[in-house]
Amino acid sequence: MSTSTISIPKKLHEMHSHHFDSTIWNDFDFREGDIIISTYGKSGTTWTQQILSQLIFNGEPDIPVADLSPWLDLRVPEKAIKLNALAAQQHRRFIKTHLPVDALVFSPKAKYIYVGRDGRDVMWSMYNHHANANETWYNLLNDTPGRVGPAIEKPVESIVQYFNEWLDKDGFPFWSFWDNIRSWWSIRTLPNVLMLHFENLKKDMPGEIKKIAAFLDIEIDESKWNDILQHCSFDYMKKNGTKSVPLGGILWEGGSETFINKGVNGRWKEVLPKADSERYEKMCIEQLGEDAARWINTGIM
């Protein structure tokens, strides 16, 4: 697919739920060089935010990533708090979203990084995220005024049932997996879009960081390279998660170390029945096509 055949994406609809309020993008004032990090969720979002913080702030420790890089379309806190905080930032801004392309405002001023991950790995991580959420998490999402649609309830006890309900109900109890991936895959060749994959970050983090830096036109300070790599390592992030996890992890039992869980792939292989795994793979091809299905499950373009 050539770049010349792809037009700049347009916002086609809003998304509202216990998590989302996509209308905030209508009021966001883009600057040249803004960076938008997008994932379906539990796909390396926080990791990518940490990488960007290290590239922007040249390997400095203790960067308050969660404060500097908000999830813009999360419906809490209220819009004005996030928009005013971002307007006051003087450094290069990096912002997170979990929306499909057609529910946000896509700007030629910004650069977009999308991170994919095998849906089975996503849901094993999502289950840990959901099962360890505390009452404050539920209260914020369900009871903050303005929620559209049903409340989010506590998860079922069986992770296999949780996975199959997510598959059968297209993203339940969160949002559509297929729409999210399809929308970003469709614009993958635009010059201001970079497609990354969790598996590739695991296999070659230094190489992927250099790829990100080149995409963002950031020259890496070689004297800080080892610091950057250390601060982006899983062990460092888990030990220092209060800086990178939303609200320092207070919304989950076990705090930030629960949010930054194991950072590994393939845990589903020992639990998910073969028939369910094969059904997922078949649905990937049906929903995404063979090329996108291969990429989302392996990282191979």
Protein backbone atom coordinates (compact mmCIF):
# COMPACT_ATOMS: atom_id res chain seq x y z
CA MET A 1 0.00 0.00 0.00
CA SER A 2 1.58 3.26 -1.09
CA THR A 3 1.42 6.42 0.98
CA SER A 4 -0.14 8.25 -1.95
CA THR A 5 -3.29 6.10 -1.69
CA ILE A 6 -3.90 6.96 1.99
CA SER A 7 -5.59 10.20 2.99
CA ILE A 8 -5.22 11.84 6.37
CA PRO A 9 -7.64 10.04 8.71
CA LYS A 10 -10.77 11.89 9.74
CA LYS A 11 -12.64 11.61 12.99
CA LEU A 12 -15.84 9.70 12.23
CA HIS A 13 -17.38 9.07 15.64
CA GLU A 14 -17.06 9.54 19.39
CA MET A 15 -16.47 6.81 21.94
CA HIS A 16 -17.99 6.93 25.42
CA SER A 17 -17.89 4.25 28.10
CA HIS A 18 -16.86 3.65 31.69
CA HIS A 19 -13.32 4.46 30.47
CA PHE A 20 -13.63 6.66 27.39
CA ASP A 21 -14.54 10.23 26.54
CA SER A 22 -13.10 10.77 23.08
CA THR A 23 -14.48 14.32 22.81
CA ILE A 24 -11.39 15.69 24.58
CA TRP A 25 -9.45 15.37 21.31
CA ASN A 26 -11.75 17.97 19.76
CA ASP A 27 -10.34 20.54 22.20
CA PHE A 28 -6.69 19.50 22.16
CA ASP A 29 -4.34 22.05 20.61
CA PHE A 30 -1.61 20.17 18.74
CA ARG A 31 1.96 21.43 18.52
CA GLU A 32 4.53 20.53 15.93
CA GLY A 33 6.36 17.43 17.11
CA ASP A 34 3.75 16.10 19.55
CA ILE A 35 4.02 12.33 20.01
CA ILE A 36 0.94 10.15 20.39
CA ILE A 37 1.38 6.62 21.73
CA SER A 38 -1.48 4.28 20.92
CA THR A 39 -2.24 0.67 21.83
CA TYR A 40 -5.30 -1.45 22.36
CA GLY A 41 -4.19 -1.71 25.98
CA LYS A 42 -1.80 -3.94 27.94
CA SER A 43 0.46 -4.00 24.90
CA GLY A 44 3.51 -2.09 26.10
CA THR A 45 1.97 1.35 26.48
CA THR A 46 3.72 2.20 29.75
CA TRP A 47 6.96 0.71 28.45
CA THR A 48 6.81 2.90 25.34
CA GLN A 49 6.02 5.96 27.45
CA GLN A 50 9.09 5.18 29.55
CA ILE A 51 11.24 4.85 26.41
CA LEU A 52 10.01 8.21 25.12
CA SER A 53 10.65 9.88 28.46
CA GLN A 54 14.23 8.62 28.35
CA LEU A 55 14.78 9.87 24.81
CA ILE A 56 13.22 13.26 25.50
CA PHE A 57 14.92 13.81 28.86
CA ASN A 58 18.25 12.22 27.87
CA GLY A 59 18.37 9.29 30.28
CA GLU A 60 17.43 11.17 33.43
CA PRO A 61 16.16 8.99 36.30
CA ASP A 62 12.90 9.42 38.18
CA ILE A 63 10.93 11.07 35.37
CA PRO A 64 7.24 11.33 36.47
CA VAL A 65 6.04 9.69 33.28
CA ALA A 66 2.43 9.12 34.35
CA ASP A 67 2.04 12.82 35.20
CA LEU A 68 3.72 14.10 32.05
CA SER A 69 2.10 11.65 29.63
CA PRO A 70 -1.62 11.35 30.42
CA TRP A 71 -4.13 8.98 28.91
CA LEU A 72 -5.96 11.80 27.22
CA ASP A 73 -9.24 10.05 26.38
CA LEU A 74 -9.71 8.44 29.80
CA ARG A 75 -12.75 10.20 31.22
CA VAL A 76 -11.09 10.92 34.57
CA PRO A 77 -9.83 13.37 35.64
CA GLU A 78 -11.97 15.99 33.93
CA LYS A 79 -10.90 17.42 30.58
CA ALA A 80 -9.73 20.82 31.81
CA ILE A 81 -7.21 19.33 34.23
CA LYS A 82 -5.46 17.33 31.51
CA LEU A 83 -5.67 19.99 28.81
CA ASN A 84 -4.32 22.73 31.06
CA ALA A 85 -1.47 20.54 32.28
CA LEU A 86 -0.46 19.70 28.72
CA ALA A 87 -0.73 23.33 27.62
CA ALA A 88 1.73 24.27 30.37
CA GLN A 89 4.36 21.75 29.29
CA GLN A 90 7.43 23.24 27.59
CA HIS A 91 9.18 20.00 26.61
CA ARG A 92 8.22 17.80 23.67
CA ARG A 93 4.90 16.29 24.64
CA PHE A 94 4.06 12.58 24.56
CA ILE A 95 0.47 11.52 25.11
CA LYS A 96 -1.28 8.17 25.36
CA THR A 97 -4.51 6.94 23.77
CA HIS A 98 -6.36 3.64 23.44
CA LEU A 99 -8.73 4.84 20.74
CA PRO A 100 -9.02 3.61 17.16
CA VAL A 101 -7.85 6.19 14.64
CA ASP A 102 -11.34 7.20 13.57
CA ALA A 103 -12.33 8.24 17.12
CA LEU A 104 -9.49 10.70 17.69
CA VAL A 105 -8.26 13.79 15.90
CA PHE A 106 -5.32 12.87 13.66
CA SER A 107 -2.92 15.76 13.11
CA PRO A 108 -0.11 16.05 10.54
CA LYS A 109 1.79 18.03 13.20
CA ALA A 110 2.12 14.94 15.40
CA LYS A 111 3.95 11.64 15.15
CA TYR A 112 2.06 8.49 16.06
CA ILE A 113 3.48 5.28 17.52
CA TYR A 114 1.21 2.24 17.60
CA VAL A 115 2.24 -0.82 19.60
CA GLY A 116 0.66 -4.19 18.87
CA ARG A 117 0.61 -7.44 20.83
CA ASP A 118 -0.89 -10.90 20.45
CA GLY A 119 -4.46 -10.69 21.76
CA ARG A 120 -3.94 -13.76 23.94
CA ASP A 121 -1.04 -12.05 25.72
CA VAL A 122 -3.08 -8.85 25.94
CA MET A 123 -5.91 -10.61 27.73
CA TRP A 124 -3.69 -12.51 30.13
CA SER A 125 -2.22 -9.17 31.16
CA MET A 126 -5.63 -7.47 31.13
CA TYR A 127 -7.05 -10.11 33.45
CA ASN A 128 -4.31 -9.41 35.99
CA HIS A 129 -5.03 -5.67 35.61
CA HIS A 130 -8.78 -6.13 36.09
CA ALA A 131 -8.71 -8.83 38.78
CA ASN A 132 -6.39 -6.75 40.99
CA ALA A 133 -8.24 -3.46 40.63
CA ASN A 134 -9.47 -2.12 43.95
CA GLU A 135 -12.68 -0.39 44.95
CA THR A 136 -11.23 3.04 44.20
CA TRP A 137 -10.71 1.95 40.56
CA TYR A 138 -14.34 0.86 40.26
CA ASN A 139 -15.61 3.99 41.99
CA LEU A 140 -13.65 6.31 39.70
CA LEU A 141 -14.76 4.59 36.50
CA ASN A 142 -18.36 3.87 37.45
CA ASP A 143 -19.38 6.71 39.75
CA THR A 144 -17.67 9.76 38.25
CA PRO A 145 -20.49 11.80 36.65
CA GLY A 146 -20.84 11.54 32.90
CA ARG A 147 -20.45 7.80 32.40
CA VAL A 148 -22.16 6.57 29.24
CA GLY A 149 -23.22 2.94 29.10
CA PRO A 150 -23.03 0.18 31.68
CA ALA A 151 -20.67 0.09 34.64
CA ILE A 152 -17.65 -2.17 34.58
CA GLU A 153 -18.10 -5.13 36.90
CA LYS A 154 -15.61 -7.42 38.61
CA PRO A 155 -14.20 -10.15 36.35
CA VAL A 156 -15.24 -13.79 36.35
CA GLU A 157 -12.98 -16.17 38.25
CA SER A 158 -11.93 -18.19 35.20
CA ILE A 159 -9.35 -16.54 32.95
CA VAL A 160 -10.35 -18.86 30.10
CA GLN A 161 -13.97 -17.74 30.42
CA TYR A 162 -12.77 -14.14 30.59
CA PHE A 163 -10.82 -14.60 27.35
CA ASN A 164 -13.72 -16.25 25.54
CA GLU A 165 -16.20 -13.57 26.61
CA TRP A 166 -13.75 -10.94 25.34
CA LEU A 167 -13.48 -12.80 22.05
CA ASP A 168 -17.20 -13.51 21.65
CA LYS A 169 -18.30 -9.98 22.59
CA ASP A 170 -15.59 -8.12 20.65
CA GLY A 171 -13.57 -6.66 23.49
CA PHE A 172 -15.96 -7.03 26.43
CA PRO A 173 -15.79 -5.55 29.02
CA PHE A 174 -13.46 -2.95 27.46
CA TRP A 175 -13.51 -2.05 23.74
CA SER A 176 -13.17 -3.62 20.31
CA PHE A 177 -9.84 -5.30 19.62
CA TRP A 178 -10.53 -5.70 15.92
CA ASP A 179 -11.62 -2.10 15.26
CA ASN A 180 -8.58 -0.78 17.10
CA ILE A 181 -6.05 -2.82 15.15
CA ARG A 182 -7.79 -2.46 11.78
CA SER A 183 -7.87 1.31 12.04
CA TRP A 184 -4.15 1.69 12.83
CA TRP A 185 -3.06 -1.00 10.38
CA SER A 186 -4.88 0.83 7.61
CA ILE A 187 -2.61 3.90 8.01
CA ARG A 188 0.66 2.08 8.74
CA THR A 189 2.43 3.52 5.71
CA LEU A 190 1.81 7.18 6.53
CA PRO A 191 5.14 8.93 7.15
CA ASN A 192 4.14 10.10 10.63
CA VAL A 193 3.08 6.63 11.81
CA LEU A 194 5.41 4.00 13.29
CA MET A 195 4.18 0.47 14.00
CA LEU A 196 5.94 -1.33 16.84
CA HIS A 197 5.29 -4.71 18.41
CA PHE A 198 5.68 -5.92 21.99
CA GLU A 199 7.48 -9.07 20.82
CA ASN A 200 10.11 -7.06 18.96
CA LEU A 201 10.64 -4.79 21.96
CA LYS A 202 11.26 -7.91 24.05
CA LYS A 203 13.67 -9.43 21.54
CA ASP A 204 15.70 -6.31 20.75
CA MET A 205 14.90 -3.36 22.97
CA PRO A 206 18.07 -1.40 22.05
CA GLY A 207 17.34 -1.77 18.34
CA GLU A 208 13.71 -0.75 18.77
CA ILE A 209 14.68 2.28 20.85
CA LYS A 210 17.04 3.39 18.09
CA LYS A 211 14.23 2.91 15.57
CA ILE A 212 11.94 5.09 17.69
CA ALA A 213 14.62 7.76 18.06
CA ALA A 214 15.20 7.85 14.30
CA PHE A 215 11.46 8.14 13.65
CA LEU A 216 11.21 11.05 16.09
CA ASP A 217 14.39 12.75 14.81
CA ILE A 218 15.97 12.48 18.27
CA GLU A 219 19.74 12.16 18.34
CA ILE A 220 20.78 9.76 21.07
CA ASP A 221 23.48 10.97 23.44
CA GLU A 222 25.84 7.99 23.45
CA SER A 223 27.18 8.96 26.87
CA LYS A 224 23.65 8.40 28.23
CA TRP A 225 22.90 5.21 26.26
CA ASN A 226 23.50 2.79 29.13
CA ASP A 227 21.35 4.92 31.42
CA ILE A 228 18.54 4.91 28.87
CA LEU A 229 18.68 1.13 28.55
CA GLN A 230 18.74 0.63 32.30
CA HIS A 231 15.80 2.94 32.90
CA CYS A 232 13.77 1.17 30.21
CA SER A 233 14.43 -2.31 31.57
CA PHE A 234 11.57 -4.28 33.07
CA ASP A 235 13.36 -4.69 36.40
CA TYR A 236 13.98 -0.94 36.73
CA MET A 237 10.41 -0.06 35.80
CA LYS A 238 8.93 -2.57 38.25
CA LYS A 239 11.10 -1.24 41.09
CA ASN A 240 10.35 2.38 40.21
CA GLY A 241 6.78 1.96 38.97
CA THR A 242 5.26 4.71 41.08
CA LYS A 243 6.72 7.20 38.58
CA SER A 244 5.33 5.53 35.44
CA VAL A 245 2.07 3.93 36.59
CA PRO A 246 -1.15 6.02 36.75
CA LEU A 247 -1.60 7.57 40.22
CA GLY A 248 1.45 5.66 41.39
CA GLY A 249 -0.49 2.38 41.31
CA ILE A 250 -2.97 3.22 44.07
CA LEU A 251 -5.85 1.78 42.02
CA TRP A 252 -4.55 -1.80 42.20
CA GLU A 253 -3.94 -4.24 45.02
CA GLY A 254 -0.17 -4.51 45.28
CA GLY A 255 0.34 -1.05 43.79
CA SER A 256 2.56 -0.30 40.80
CA GLU A 257 4.21 -3.73 40.89
CA THR A 258 0.83 -5.26 40.08
CA PHE A 259 0.26 -2.86 37.18
CA ILE A 260 3.70 -3.65 35.75
CA ASN A 261 3.12 -7.37 35.97
CA LYS A 262 5.45 -9.97 34.40
CA GLY A 263 6.33 -8.39 31.07
CA VAL A 264 6.41 -11.77 29.31
CA ASN A 265 4.52 -13.39 26.47
CA GLY A 266 3.06 -16.87 26.10
CA ARG A 267 1.62 -17.41 29.58
CA TRP A 268 -1.67 -18.41 27.96
CA LYS A 269 -0.06 -21.44 26.30
CA GLU A 270 -0.21 -23.45 29.52
CA VAL A 271 -3.85 -22.59 30.26
CA LEU A 272 -5.85 -21.74 27.13
CA PRO A 273 -7.31 -24.84 25.42
CA LYS A 274 -5.97 -25.46 21.93
CA ALA A 275 -9.44 -25.11 20.42
CA ASP A 276 -9.87 -21.62 21.92
CA SER A 277 -6.42 -20.55 20.72
CA GLU A 278 -7.14 -21.80 17.21
CA ARG A 279 -10.52 -20.03 17.22
CA TYR A 280 -8.75 -16.80 18.10
CA GLU A 281 -6.24 -17.27 15.27
CA LYS A 282 -9.04 -17.97 12.80
CA MET A 283 -10.92 -14.86 13.91
CA CYS A 284 -7.76 -12.79 13.51
CA ILE A 285 -7.56 -13.72 9.83
CA GLU A 286 -11.28 -13.20 9.29
CA GLN A 287 -11.31 -9.81 11.02
CA LEU A 288 -7.92 -8.41 10.01
CA GLY A 289 -6.70 -10.26 6.93
CA GLU A 290 -3.64 -12.49 6.81
CA ASP A 291 -0.97 -9.76 6.87
CA ALA A 292 -2.33 -7.87 9.86
CA ALA A 293 -3.15 -11.13 11.66
CA ARG A 294 0.42 -12.33 11.25
CA TRP A 295 1.76 -9.01 12.50
CA ILE A 296 -0.45 -8.73 15.57
CA ASN A 297 0.46 -12.26 16.67
CA THR A 298 4.17 -12.30 15.80
CA GLY A 299 5.41 -8.78 15.09
CA ILE A 300 6.39 -9.81 11.56
CA MET A 301 5.30 -7.27 8.94
